[in-house]
Amino acid sequence: MVWGKGYKELLKLLDDHQKELTGLEVDLYGNGEDSDQVQEVAKKLEPDVRVHPRRDHADPLFHDYKVFLNPNTTDVLCATTAEALVMGKIVVCANHPSNDFFKQFTNCWTYQDNNGFVKETLKALSEEPGQLTDAQMHELSWDAAIEKFLQAAGLDQVVERKPTKTPPKKFMSMRMNLWKNMDDESAYVHYVASGIEAWRRVFSAIPGSLQPDEEQRQELGWAFPTGGQG
């Protein structure tokens, strides 16, 4: 739970539109360096905003929720948005390049401005989510994510080739590690794709967002890189 994950934007939206969102109840989950500050700000709001410690994304308590509010625009592809869609929730998120992939799903409702946030939130609370098709469920699976990754990396043709009698040990090791289990798949794709600018753009990242700019470094208290003499 850090401000950069959309908590600041969400709490401001709730604060600016307390009258329009009267009766709204919001639960926030997470642990992190800003969790105490988030909780302090949430207590001052008119809408009932409760802050809870982190829970596993597969926890049964999330089954009863119908709407997921996520103003976060800092992730390349927000995993919690994907998880909420798979669980059949309505997701209200910003109309932003980082969310372009999710716009294809019926239950993803985007807003352009503050008034749009209020409109989509109230609409989501009054309507029922649609049913995902098998094709849409596949698009949200790790299998589909890895297919896109392999295509972007130019490795899809390599994987489709017929194996030789004695495949190279290095290739066999890479393939075995890649497909070992779902946790390894997700970590591998996220690690590699998030560290290369060209692949980040394939997954809807904002160009040039790989390295923090001057303003972001000041907010985080990071030192500025200094050039050395050759």
PDB file of C-alpha atoms in Angstrom:
ATOM      1  CA  MET A   1       0.000   0.000   0.000  1.00  0.00           C
ATOM      2  CA  VAL A   2       1.863   3.008  -1.370  1.00  0.00           C
ATOM      3  CA  TRP A   3       0.470   6.300  -2.657  1.00  0.00           C
ATOM      4  CA  GLY A   4       1.764   5.593  -6.146  1.00  0.00           C
ATOM      5  CA  LYS A   5      -0.613   2.617  -6.516  1.00  0.00           C
ATOM      6  CA  GLY A   6      -3.647   4.875  -6.980  1.00  0.00           C
ATOM      7  CA  TYR A   7      -4.653   5.402  -3.350  1.00  0.00           C
ATOM      8  CA  LYS A   8      -4.045   9.151  -3.557  1.00  0.00           C
ATOM      9  CA  GLU A   9      -6.233   9.469  -6.661  1.00  0.00           C
ATOM     10  CA  LEU A  10      -8.994   7.305  -5.216  1.00  0.00           C
ATOM     11  CA  LEU A  11      -9.196   9.106  -1.877  1.00  0.00           C
ATOM     12  CA  LYS A  12      -9.213  12.498  -3.608  1.00  0.00           C
ATOM     13  CA  LEU A  13     -12.043  11.403  -5.898  1.00  0.00           C
ATOM     14  CA  LEU A  14     -14.032  10.193  -2.891  1.00  0.00           C
ATOM     15  CA  ASP A  15     -13.310  13.418  -1.009  1.00  0.00           C
ATOM     16  CA  ASP A  16     -14.243  15.710  -3.912  1.00  0.00           C
ATOM     17  CA  HIS A  17     -17.545  13.926  -4.528  1.00  0.00           C
ATOM     18  CA  GLN A  18     -18.736  13.012  -1.050  1.00  0.00           C
ATOM     19  CA  LYS A  19     -22.249  14.328  -1.674  1.00  0.00           C
ATOM     20  CA  GLU A  20     -22.750  12.455  -4.940  1.00  0.00           C
ATOM     21  CA  LEU A  21     -21.371   9.244  -3.419  1.00  0.00           C
ATOM     22  CA  THR A  22     -23.298   9.376  -0.146  1.00  0.00           C
ATOM     23  CA  GLY A  23     -23.821   5.877   1.208  1.00  0.00           C
ATOM     24  CA  LEU A  24     -20.892   4.417  -0.701  1.00  0.00           C
ATOM     25  CA  GLU A  25     -18.830   1.905   1.281  1.00  0.00           C
ATOM     26  CA  VAL A  26     -15.226   1.239   0.234  1.00  0.00           C
ATOM     27  CA  ASP A  27     -12.773  -1.331   1.561  1.00  0.00           C
ATOM     28  CA  LEU A  28      -9.035  -0.951   0.921  1.00  0.00           C
ATOM     29  CA  TYR A  29      -6.646  -3.869   1.386  1.00  0.00           C
ATOM     30  CA  GLY A  30      -2.878  -3.809   1.680  1.00  0.00           C
ATOM     31  CA  ASN A  31       0.270  -3.346   3.713  1.00  0.00           C
ATOM     32  CA  GLY A  32       3.052  -0.952   2.861  1.00  0.00           C
ATOM     33  CA  GLU A  33       5.067   2.087   3.814  1.00  0.00           C
ATOM     34  CA  ASP A  34       2.123   4.477   3.288  1.00  0.00           C
ATOM     35  CA  SER A  35      -0.610   2.351   4.898  1.00  0.00           C
ATOM     36  CA  ASP A  36      -0.752   4.458   8.088  1.00  0.00           C
ATOM     37  CA  GLN A  37      -1.116   7.692   6.111  1.00  0.00           C
ATOM     38  CA  VAL A  38      -3.760   6.151   3.869  1.00  0.00           C
ATOM     39  CA  GLN A  39      -5.721   5.115   6.931  1.00  0.00           C
ATOM     40  CA  GLU A  40      -5.491   8.594   8.473  1.00  0.00           C
ATOM     41  CA  VAL A  41      -6.794  10.268   5.308  1.00  0.00           C
ATOM     42  CA  ALA A  42      -9.561   7.667   4.899  1.00  0.00           C
ATOM     43  CA  LYS A  43     -10.894   8.392   8.414  1.00  0.00           C
ATOM     44  CA  LYS A  44     -11.602  12.011   7.459  1.00  0.00           C
ATOM     45  CA  LEU A  45     -13.818  11.188   4.489  1.00  0.00           C
ATOM     46  CA  GLU A  46     -17.609  11.214   4.534  1.00  0.00           C
ATOM     47  CA  PRO A  47     -17.940   7.979   2.523  1.00  0.00           C
ATOM     48  CA  ASP A  48     -17.282   4.943   4.694  1.00  0.00           C
ATOM     49  CA  VAL A  49     -13.719   3.968   3.744  1.00  0.00           C
ATOM     50  CA  ARG A  50     -12.209   1.101   5.735  1.00  0.00           C
ATOM     51  CA  VAL A  51      -8.539   0.128   5.512  1.00  0.00           C
ATOM     52  CA  HIS A  52      -7.645  -3.526   6.076  1.00  0.00           C
ATOM     53  CA  PRO A  53      -4.355  -5.461   6.125  1.00  0.00           C
ATOM     54  CA  ARG A  54      -3.373  -7.285   2.955  1.00  0.00           C
ATOM     55  CA  ARG A  55      -5.163 -10.500   2.033  1.00  0.00           C
ATOM     56  CA  ASP A  56      -4.356 -13.115  -0.564  1.00  0.00           C
ATOM     57  CA  HIS A  57      -6.071 -12.375  -3.868  1.00  0.00           C
ATOM     58  CA  ALA A  58      -7.771 -15.793  -3.701  1.00  0.00           C
ATOM     59  CA  ASP A  59      -9.278 -15.129  -0.266  1.00  0.00           C
ATOM     60  CA  PRO A  60     -13.004 -16.060  -0.221  1.00  0.00           C
ATOM     61  CA  LEU A  61     -13.903 -12.708   1.353  1.00  0.00           C
ATOM     62  CA  PHE A  62     -13.467 -11.058  -2.063  1.00  0.00           C
ATOM     63  CA  HIS A  63     -16.268 -13.169  -3.547  1.00  0.00           C
ATOM     64  CA  ASP A  64     -18.979 -10.912  -2.114  1.00  0.00           C
ATOM     65  CA  TYR A  65     -17.680  -7.752  -3.783  1.00  0.00           C
ATOM     66  CA  LYS A  66     -19.221  -6.663  -7.081  1.00  0.00           C
ATOM     67  CA  VAL A  67     -17.212  -3.534  -7.976  1.00  0.00           C
ATOM     68  CA  PHE A  68     -13.458  -2.897  -8.028  1.00  0.00           C
ATOM     69  CA  LEU A  69     -12.357   0.768  -8.071  1.00  0.00           C
ATOM     70  CA  ASN A  70      -8.828   1.184  -9.427  1.00  0.00           C
ATOM     71  CA  PRO A  71      -7.568   4.667 -10.433  1.00  0.00           C
ATOM     72  CA  ASN A  72      -3.993   3.332 -10.615  1.00  0.00           C
ATOM     73  CA  THR A  73      -2.147   4.395 -13.797  1.00  0.00           C
ATOM     74  CA  THR A  74       1.419   3.487 -12.811  1.00  0.00           C
ATOM     75  CA  ASP A  75       1.417  -0.216 -13.726  1.00  0.00           C
ATOM     76  CA  VAL A  76       2.071  -1.564 -17.220  1.00  0.00           C
ATOM     77  CA  LEU A  77      -0.752  -4.076 -16.810  1.00  0.00           C
ATOM     78  CA  CYS A  78      -2.391  -3.988 -13.398  1.00  0.00           C
ATOM     79  CA  ALA A  79      -2.649  -7.583 -12.140  1.00  0.00           C
ATOM     80  CA  THR A  80      -5.414  -6.753  -9.669  1.00  0.00           C
ATOM     81  CA  THR A  81      -7.583  -5.414 -12.513  1.00  0.00           C
ATOM     82  CA  ALA A  82      -7.102  -8.659 -14.437  1.00  0.00           C
ATOM     83  CA  GLU A  83      -7.892 -10.708 -11.327  1.00  0.00           C
ATOM     84  CA  ALA A  84     -11.058  -8.714 -10.641  1.00  0.00           C
ATOM     85  CA  LEU A  85     -12.277  -9.219 -14.227  1.00  0.00           C
ATOM     86  CA  VAL A  86     -11.605 -12.966 -14.038  1.00  0.00           C
ATOM     87  CA  MET A  87     -13.617 -13.091 -10.803  1.00  0.00           C
ATOM     88  CA  GLY A  88     -16.564 -11.475 -12.594  1.00  0.00           C
ATOM     89  CA  LYS A  89     -16.317  -8.043 -10.960  1.00  0.00           C
ATOM     90  CA  ILE A  90     -17.081  -4.716 -12.617  1.00  0.00           C
ATOM     91  CA  VAL A  91     -13.871  -2.699 -12.787  1.00  0.00           C
ATOM     92  CA  VAL A  92     -14.017   1.106 -12.780  1.00  0.00           C
ATOM     93  CA  CYS A  93     -10.667   2.470 -13.941  1.00  0.00           C
ATOM     94  CA  ALA A  94      -9.163   5.495 -15.682  1.00  0.00           C
ATOM     95  CA  ASN A  95      -9.230   5.950 -19.449  1.00  0.00           C
ATOM     96  CA  HIS A  96      -5.464   5.623 -19.707  1.00  0.00           C
ATOM     97  CA  PRO A  97      -2.992   3.809 -22.006  1.00  0.00           C
ATOM     98  CA  SER A  98      -2.097   1.416 -19.175  1.00  0.00           C
ATOM     99  CA  ASN A  99      -5.710   0.177 -19.239  1.00  0.00           C
ATOM    100  CA  ASP A 100      -6.126  -0.124 -23.019  1.00  0.00           C
ATOM    101  CA  PHE A 101      -5.868  -3.917 -22.894  1.00  0.00           C
ATOM    102  CA  PHE A 102      -8.761  -4.162 -20.427  1.00  0.00           C
ATOM    103  CA  LYS A 103     -11.169  -2.036 -22.486  1.00  0.00           C
ATOM    104  CA  GLN A 104     -12.100  -5.053 -24.612  1.00  0.00           C
ATOM    105  CA  PHE A 105     -13.935  -6.591 -21.659  1.00  0.00           C
ATOM    106  CA  THR A 106     -17.581  -5.741 -21.019  1.00  0.00           C
ATOM    107  CA  ASN A 107     -17.066  -5.375 -17.282  1.00  0.00           C
ATOM    108  CA  CYS A 108     -14.273  -2.811 -17.627  1.00  0.00           C
ATOM    109  CA  TRP A 109     -15.805   0.657 -17.352  1.00  0.00           C
ATOM    110  CA  THR A 110     -13.440   3.579 -17.864  1.00  0.00           C
ATOM    111  CA  TYR A 111     -13.849   7.228 -16.917  1.00  0.00           C
ATOM    112  CA  GLN A 112     -12.292  10.320 -18.477  1.00  0.00           C
ATOM    113  CA  ASP A 113     -12.653  12.785 -15.590  1.00  0.00           C
ATOM    114  CA  ASN A 114     -14.022  13.167 -12.061  1.00  0.00           C
ATOM    115  CA  ASN A 115     -17.640  13.357 -13.177  1.00  0.00           C
ATOM    116  CA  GLY A 116     -17.101  10.234 -15.226  1.00  0.00           C
ATOM    117  CA  PHE A 117     -15.762   8.433 -12.164  1.00  0.00           C
ATOM    118  CA  VAL A 118     -18.902   9.279 -10.193  1.00  0.00           C
ATOM    119  CA  LYS A 119     -21.172   8.266 -13.074  1.00  0.00           C
ATOM    120  CA  GLU A 120     -19.465   4.921 -13.710  1.00  0.00           C
ATOM    121  CA  THR A 121     -19.232   4.089  -9.995  1.00  0.00           C
ATOM    122  CA  LEU A 122     -22.930   4.706  -9.369  1.00  0.00           C
ATOM    123  CA  LYS A 123     -23.815   2.781 -12.525  1.00  0.00           C
ATOM    124  CA  ALA A 124     -21.648  -0.156 -11.476  1.00  0.00           C
ATOM    125  CA  LEU A 125     -23.345  -0.294  -8.083  1.00  0.00           C
ATOM    126  CA  SER A 126     -26.809  -0.406  -9.674  1.00  0.00           C
ATOM    127  CA  GLU A 127     -26.130  -2.948 -12.442  1.00  0.00           C
ATOM    128  CA  GLU A 128     -24.921  -6.526 -12.616  1.00  0.00           C
ATOM    129  CA  PRO A 129     -21.659  -7.620 -14.287  1.00  0.00           C
ATOM    130  CA  GLY A 130     -21.787  -9.443 -17.594  1.00  0.00           C
ATOM    131  CA  GLN A 131     -20.610 -12.991 -18.212  1.00  0.00           C
ATOM    132  CA  LEU A 132     -17.139 -13.461 -19.699  1.00  0.00           C
ATOM    133  CA  THR A 133     -16.867 -15.620 -22.811  1.00  0.00           C
ATOM    134  CA  ASP A 134     -14.375 -18.470 -23.072  1.00  0.00           C
ATOM    135  CA  ALA A 135     -12.288 -16.339 -25.455  1.00  0.00           C
ATOM    136  CA  GLN A 136     -12.210 -13.471 -22.952  1.00  0.00           C
ATOM    137  CA  MET A 137     -11.237 -15.815 -20.140  1.00  0.00           C
ATOM    138  CA  HIS A 138      -8.360 -17.041 -22.286  1.00  0.00           C
ATOM    139  CA  GLU A 139      -7.231 -13.445 -22.934  1.00  0.00           C
ATOM    140  CA  LEU A 140      -6.926 -12.998 -19.152  1.00  0.00           C
ATOM    141  CA  SER A 141      -4.990 -16.244 -18.628  1.00  0.00           C
ATOM    142  CA  TRP A 142      -1.250 -16.636 -18.140  1.00  0.00           C
ATOM    143  CA  ASP A 143      -1.188 -18.818 -21.257  1.00  0.00           C
ATOM    144  CA  ALA A 144      -2.325 -15.847 -23.357  1.00  0.00           C
ATOM    145  CA  ALA A 145       0.127 -13.519 -21.589  1.00  0.00           C
ATOM    146  CA  ILE A 146       3.032 -15.850 -22.343  1.00  0.00           C
ATOM    147  CA  GLU A 147       1.920 -16.209 -25.973  1.00  0.00           C
ATOM    148  CA  LYS A 148       2.042 -12.414 -26.352  1.00  0.00           C
ATOM    149  CA  PHE A 149       5.399 -12.284 -24.618  1.00  0.00           C
ATOM    150  CA  LEU A 150       6.906 -14.930 -26.882  1.00  0.00           C
ATOM    151  CA  GLN A 151       5.560 -13.160 -29.970  1.00  0.00           C
ATOM    152  CA  ALA A 152       6.952  -9.806 -28.823  1.00  0.00           C
ATOM    153  CA  ALA A 153      10.317 -11.415 -28.086  1.00  0.00           C
ATOM    154  CA  GLY A 154      10.372 -13.257 -31.395  1.00  0.00           C
ATOM    155  CA  LEU A 155      10.536 -16.592 -29.585  1.00  0.00           C
ATOM    156  CA  ASP A 156       7.207 -18.015 -30.780  1.00  0.00           C
ATOM    157  CA  GLN A 157       8.745 -19.454 -33.943  1.00  0.00           C
ATOM    158  CA  VAL A 158      11.541 -21.060 -31.939  1.00  0.00           C
ATOM    159  CA  VAL A 159       9.093 -22.793 -29.602  1.00  0.00           C
ATOM    160  CA  GLU A 160       7.008 -24.117 -32.515  1.00  0.00           C
ATOM    161  CA  ARG A 161       9.942 -25.805 -34.270  1.00  0.00           C
ATOM    162  CA  LYS A 162      10.175 -29.572 -34.082  1.00  0.00           C
ATOM    163  CA  PRO A 163      12.745 -30.596 -31.491  1.00  0.00           C
ATOM    164  CA  THR A 164      15.933 -32.220 -32.695  1.00  0.00           C
ATOM    165  CA  LYS A 165      17.050 -35.595 -31.373  1.00  0.00           C
ATOM    166  CA  THR A 166      19.223 -33.843 -28.807  1.00  0.00           C
ATOM    167  CA  PRO A 167      17.875 -30.362 -28.094  1.00  0.00           C
ATOM    168  CA  PRO A 168      20.448 -27.871 -26.787  1.00  0.00           C
ATOM    169  CA  LYS A 169      20.696 -28.082 -23.018  1.00  0.00           C
ATOM    170  CA  LYS A 170      20.380 -24.313 -22.664  1.00  0.00           C
ATOM    171  CA  PHE A 171      17.100 -24.225 -24.618  1.00  0.00           C
ATOM    172  CA  MET A 172      15.707 -27.193 -22.686  1.00  0.00           C
ATOM    173  CA  SER A 173      16.585 -25.531 -19.402  1.00  0.00           C
ATOM    174  CA  MET A 174      14.915 -22.265 -20.426  1.00  0.00           C
ATOM    175  CA  ARG A 175      11.768 -24.034 -21.559  1.00  0.00           C
ATOM    176  CA  MET A 176      11.538 -26.206 -18.453  1.00  0.00           C
ATOM    177  CA  ASN A 177      12.009 -23.212 -16.171  1.00  0.00           C
ATOM    178  CA  LEU A 178       9.497 -21.143 -18.144  1.00  0.00           C
ATOM    179  CA  TRP A 179       6.688 -23.684 -17.905  1.00  0.00           C
ATOM    180  CA  LYS A 180       7.479 -25.163 -14.500  1.00  0.00           C
ATOM    181  CA  ASN A 181       4.438 -23.659 -12.770  1.00  0.00           C
ATOM    182  CA  MET A 182       2.115 -20.661 -12.880  1.00  0.00           C
ATOM    183  CA  ASP A 183       4.034 -18.646 -10.294  1.00  0.00           C
ATOM    184  CA  ASP A 184       7.274 -18.965 -12.227  1.00  0.00           C
ATOM    185  CA  GLU A 185       5.536 -18.009 -15.472  1.00  0.00           C
ATOM    186  CA  SER A 186       4.092 -14.804 -14.050  1.00  0.00           C
ATOM    187  CA  ALA A 187       7.337 -13.785 -12.370  1.00  0.00           C
ATOM    188  CA  TYR A 188       9.413 -14.468 -15.487  1.00  0.00           C
ATOM    189  CA  VAL A 189       7.117 -12.529 -17.833  1.00  0.00           C
ATOM    190  CA  HIS A 190       6.809  -9.565 -15.473  1.00  0.00           C
ATOM    191  CA  TYR A 191      10.531  -9.423 -14.751  1.00  0.00           C
ATOM    192  CA  VAL A 192      11.700  -9.532 -18.356  1.00  0.00           C
ATOM    193  CA  ALA A 193       8.934  -7.495 -19.973  1.00  0.00           C
ATOM    194  CA  SER A 194       9.049  -4.718 -17.386  1.00  0.00           C
ATOM    195  CA  GLY A 195      12.785  -4.231 -17.807  1.00  0.00           C
ATOM    196  CA  ILE A 196      12.944  -3.657 -21.573  1.00  0.00           C
ATOM    197  CA  GLU A 197      11.449  -0.496 -23.057  1.00  0.00           C
ATOM    198  CA  ALA A 198      10.331  -2.067 -26.364  1.00  0.00           C
ATOM    199  CA  TRP A 199       8.451  -4.888 -24.650  1.00  0.00           C
ATOM    200  CA  ARG A 200       6.945  -2.537 -22.067  1.00  0.00           C
ATOM    201  CA  ARG A 201       5.270  -0.679 -24.956  1.00  0.00           C
ATOM    202  CA  VAL A 202       3.812  -3.942 -26.249  1.00  0.00           C
ATOM    203  CA  PHE A 203       2.076  -4.304 -22.880  1.00  0.00           C
ATOM    204  CA  SER A 204       0.727  -0.696 -23.020  1.00  0.00           C
ATOM    205  CA  ALA A 205       3.409   1.049 -20.980  1.00  0.00           C
ATOM    206  CA  ILE A 206       3.881   4.776 -21.540  1.00  0.00           C
ATOM    207  CA  PRO A 207       6.978   5.413 -23.712  1.00  0.00           C
ATOM    208  CA  GLY A 208       9.949   6.540 -21.650  1.00  0.00           C
ATOM    209  CA  SER A 209       8.446   5.381 -18.346  1.00  0.00           C
ATOM    210  CA  LEU A 210      11.068   2.714 -17.628  1.00  0.00           C
ATOM    211  CA  GLN A 211      13.264   5.126 -15.658  1.00  0.00           C
ATOM    212  CA  PRO A 212      11.826   7.661 -13.187  1.00  0.00           C
ATOM    213  CA  ASP A 213      12.029  11.278 -14.281  1.00  0.00           C
ATOM    214  CA  GLU A 214      13.326  14.190 -12.191  1.00  0.00           C
ATOM    215  CA  GLU A 215       9.961  14.881 -10.536  1.00  0.00           C
ATOM    216  CA  GLN A 216       9.451  11.222  -9.596  1.00  0.00           C
ATOM    217  CA  ARG A 217      12.965  11.003  -8.159  1.00  0.00           C
ATOM    218  CA  GLN A 218      12.322  14.074  -6.002  1.00  0.00           C
ATOM    219  CA  GLU A 219       9.072  12.577  -4.681  1.00  0.00           C
ATOM    220  CA  LEU A 220      10.811   9.308  -3.844  1.00  0.00           C
ATOM    221  CA  GLY A 221      13.880  11.000  -2.358  1.00  0.00           C
ATOM    222  CA  TRP A 222      16.245   9.251  -4.754  1.00  0.00           C
ATOM    223  CA  ALA A 223      19.640  10.643  -5.625  1.00  0.00           C
ATOM    224  CA  PHE A 224      20.136  11.904  -9.161  1.00  0.00           C
ATOM    225  CA  PRO A 225      22.610   9.967 -11.313  1.00  0.00           C
ATOM    226  CA  THR A 226      25.889  11.763 -11.864  1.00  0.00           C
ATOM    227  CA  GLY A 227      28.165  11.333 -14.836  1.00  0.00           C
ATOM    228  CA  GLY A 228      31.773  10.311 -14.361  1.00  0.00           C
ATOM    229  CA  GLN A 229      34.863  11.254 -16.269  1.00  0.00           C
ATOM    230  CA  GLY A 230      36.308   8.781 -18.725  1.00  0.00           C
TER     231      GLY A 230
END
